[in-house]
XYZ file of C-alpha atoms in Angstrom:
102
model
C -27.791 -52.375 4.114
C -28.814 -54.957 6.767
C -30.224 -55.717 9.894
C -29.958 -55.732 13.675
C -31.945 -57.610 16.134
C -33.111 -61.562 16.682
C -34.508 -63.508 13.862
C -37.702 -64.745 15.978
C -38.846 -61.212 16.091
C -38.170 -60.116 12.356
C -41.655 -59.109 11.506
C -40.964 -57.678 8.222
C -37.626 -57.940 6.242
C -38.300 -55.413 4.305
C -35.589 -55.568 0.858
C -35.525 -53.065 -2.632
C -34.535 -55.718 -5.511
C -33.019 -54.672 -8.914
C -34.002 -57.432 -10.499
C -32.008 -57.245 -13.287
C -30.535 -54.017 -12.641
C -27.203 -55.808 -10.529
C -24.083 -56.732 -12.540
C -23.908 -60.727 -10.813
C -20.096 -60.055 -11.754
C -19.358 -56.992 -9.502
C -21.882 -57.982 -6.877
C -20.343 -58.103 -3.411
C -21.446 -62.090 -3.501
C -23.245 -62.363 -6.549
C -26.545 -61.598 -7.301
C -29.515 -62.851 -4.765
C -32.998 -62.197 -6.521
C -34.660 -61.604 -2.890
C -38.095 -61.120 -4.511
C -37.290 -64.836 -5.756
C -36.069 -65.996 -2.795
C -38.580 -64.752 -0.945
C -41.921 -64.970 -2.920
C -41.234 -67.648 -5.685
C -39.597 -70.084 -3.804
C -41.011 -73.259 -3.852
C -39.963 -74.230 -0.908
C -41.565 -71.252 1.284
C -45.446 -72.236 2.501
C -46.063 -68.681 3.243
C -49.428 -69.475 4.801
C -47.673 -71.411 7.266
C -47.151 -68.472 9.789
C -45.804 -70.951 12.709
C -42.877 -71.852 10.848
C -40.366 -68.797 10.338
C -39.361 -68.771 6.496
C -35.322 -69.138 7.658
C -36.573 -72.371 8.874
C -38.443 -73.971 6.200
C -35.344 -73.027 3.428
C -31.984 -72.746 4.213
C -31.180 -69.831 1.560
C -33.389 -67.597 3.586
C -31.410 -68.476 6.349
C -28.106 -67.737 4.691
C -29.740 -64.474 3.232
C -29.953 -63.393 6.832
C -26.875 -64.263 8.100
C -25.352 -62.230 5.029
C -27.263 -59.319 6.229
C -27.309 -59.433 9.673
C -25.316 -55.964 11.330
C -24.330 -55.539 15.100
C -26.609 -53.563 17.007
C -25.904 -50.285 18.234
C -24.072 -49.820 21.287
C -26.061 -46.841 22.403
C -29.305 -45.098 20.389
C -28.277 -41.889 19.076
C -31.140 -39.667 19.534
C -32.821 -38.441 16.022
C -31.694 -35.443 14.597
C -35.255 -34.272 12.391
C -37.253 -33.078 14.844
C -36.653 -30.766 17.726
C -37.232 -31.813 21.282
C -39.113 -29.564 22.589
C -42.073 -30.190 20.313
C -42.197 -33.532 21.410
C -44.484 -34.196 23.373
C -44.009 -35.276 26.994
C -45.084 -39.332 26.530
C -42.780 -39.030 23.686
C -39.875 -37.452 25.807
C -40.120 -40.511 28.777
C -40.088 -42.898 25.611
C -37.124 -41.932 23.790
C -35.383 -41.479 27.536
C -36.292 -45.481 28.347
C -35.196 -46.543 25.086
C -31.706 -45.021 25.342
C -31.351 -46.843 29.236
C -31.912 -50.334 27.488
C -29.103 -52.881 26.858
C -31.096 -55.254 24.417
């Protein structure tokens, strides 16, 4: 699993953890406890909203970069739902979204 985007506009990296349930030894890069890394890490100041968490520890940062996936080259429209009981807002939305480039 991963991630597409910019990191200045993560607003929630949103992770399941094992914890415990990984074999560190088979692990693709060993085992990262994320809910560690990301809520009992010393280093974090979670209240500090102005400074992005990849900034204030460097594991976070690496965490990302491990994670991180190439965007899309084109939306694929979703499959669950049938157009035509969209309704029309929703039609003009999904038709923008596959003309962007970003």
């Amino acid at each position: 699993m991963g991630w597409t985007g910019r990191e200045d506009q993560i607003v929630i990296y949103h992770f399941l953890d094992g914890t415990g349930g990984v074999d560190s030894s088979i692990a693709v890069r060993g085992y990262v406890n994320l809910f560690d890394l990301f809520y009992a890490n010393d280093r974090l100041n979670l209240s500090e909203t102005e400074t992005p968490l990849y900034v204030q520890d460097p594991q976070i940062q690496a965490q990302l970069d491990f994670s991180r996936l190439e965007g899309p080259v084109q939306l694929q429209a979703c499959s669950h739902l049938e157009e035509a009981a969209f309704p029309a807002w929703k039609l003009r939305q999904r038709h923008d979204l596959r003309k962007r480039r970003d």
